[in-house]
Amino acid sequence: MNKLLPEWIIFHVPHTSTHIPEQVRDQFILSDSQLAEELLKMTDHHTLDLFAGDVNPSQVVCSPVSRLVVDVERFDDDHKETMAAIGMGAIYTHAHDLSPLRRTMTLSQRQALLDKWYYPHHRALTEAVNNRLEKYNRCLVLDCHSFPSIALPYEKQFFADRTQICIGTDPYHTPRALALYMLNGFSQHGFTINENAPFSGALVPMAHYQNDNRVSALMIEVRRDLYMDETTGEKSCEFQEIRATIKARLSNVSDAY
Ligand SMILES: [Zn+2]
């Protein structure tokens, strides 16, 4: 049975862009080939297509620049962001292997990056969620990610166990029934699953965080070898199959909660 995707889902796709705008290229101390390698390793390749390929654009909030420029998934304040300790707060100073990535940034250069790409992204996400709440009185923010099959040096703090599908949940914003529906669904399709490992949590706009239970949230992290060749960044033959599995789960999510 082919059901349409519920219109109250918002697809948040923060890490799929490989775009480094010309005006910020000189911030990076890597050569072109080193930067290409960094993008290959750090980008959640094809996740826009994988999760939201044919979704109404009003339901999709996707960062237009690479996470190497600004990582919209992090807190803007380094004091709140644990990854800032290893040079990977909202503005990365270090690369996947913990070597230096950028020139030293002044506070105003850092602020300019946030003003241009971080705050507009979060405003767009909040507006998209508000719009769904007005129309449907509910919203699911689906945080769409992928991760490399072998942990990168900066990920060593996370679990070595790299199950194929990781579901991130939030104690307030993820109904138990929703988490189980997604976990069981992927498991029934034969995938190895885990909850909140190696990656945990699910992004919720700050305006709604822990004060609006009409907003639910879930993160899906797909291990990249399931759908792409990690040495080239190209989609593999299995791409359509995993894409269809995700879509089938989401199309029937109204049954879950
Ligand atoms: Zn990601």
mmCIF file of N, CA and C and ligand atoms in Angstrom, residues 15 44 67 145-146 221, ligand 1:
data_model
loop_
_atom_site.group_PDB
_atom_site.id
_atom_site.type_symbol
_atom_site.label_atom_id
_atom_site.label_comp_id
_atom_site.label_asym_id
_atom_site.label_seq_id
_atom_site.Cartn_x
_atom_site.Cartn_y
_atom_site.Cartn_z
ATOM 1 N N HIS A 15 23.956 18.143 6.979
ATOM 2 C CA HIS A 15 25.345 17.779 6.645
ATOM 3 C C HIS A 15 25.546 17.252 5.234
ATOM 4 N N ASP A 44 27.649 14.028 4.943
ATOM 5 C CA ASP A 44 26.612 12.987 4.935
ATOM 6 C C ASP A 44 26.064 12.920 3.501
ATOM 7 N N ARG A 67 29.257 21.462 6.294
ATOM 8 C CA ARG A 67 29.475 21.553 7.750
ATOM 9 C C ARG A 67 30.860 22.090 8.073
ATOM 10 N N HIS A 145 20.764 11.999 8.887
ATOM 11 C CA HIS A 145 22.235 11.910 8.886
ATOM 12 C C HIS A 145 22.728 10.580 8.322
ATOM 13 N N SER A 146 24.046 10.556 8.071
ATOM 14 C CA SER A 146 24.714 9.281 7.833
ATOM 15 C C SER A 146 26.089 9.336 8.476
ATOM 16 N N GLU A 221 20.402 7.960 11.691
ATOM 17 C CA GLU A 221 21.779 7.919 11.179
ATOM 18 C C GLU A 221 21.936 6.610 10.424
HETATM 19 ZN ZN ZN B 1 25.431 14.283 10.133
#
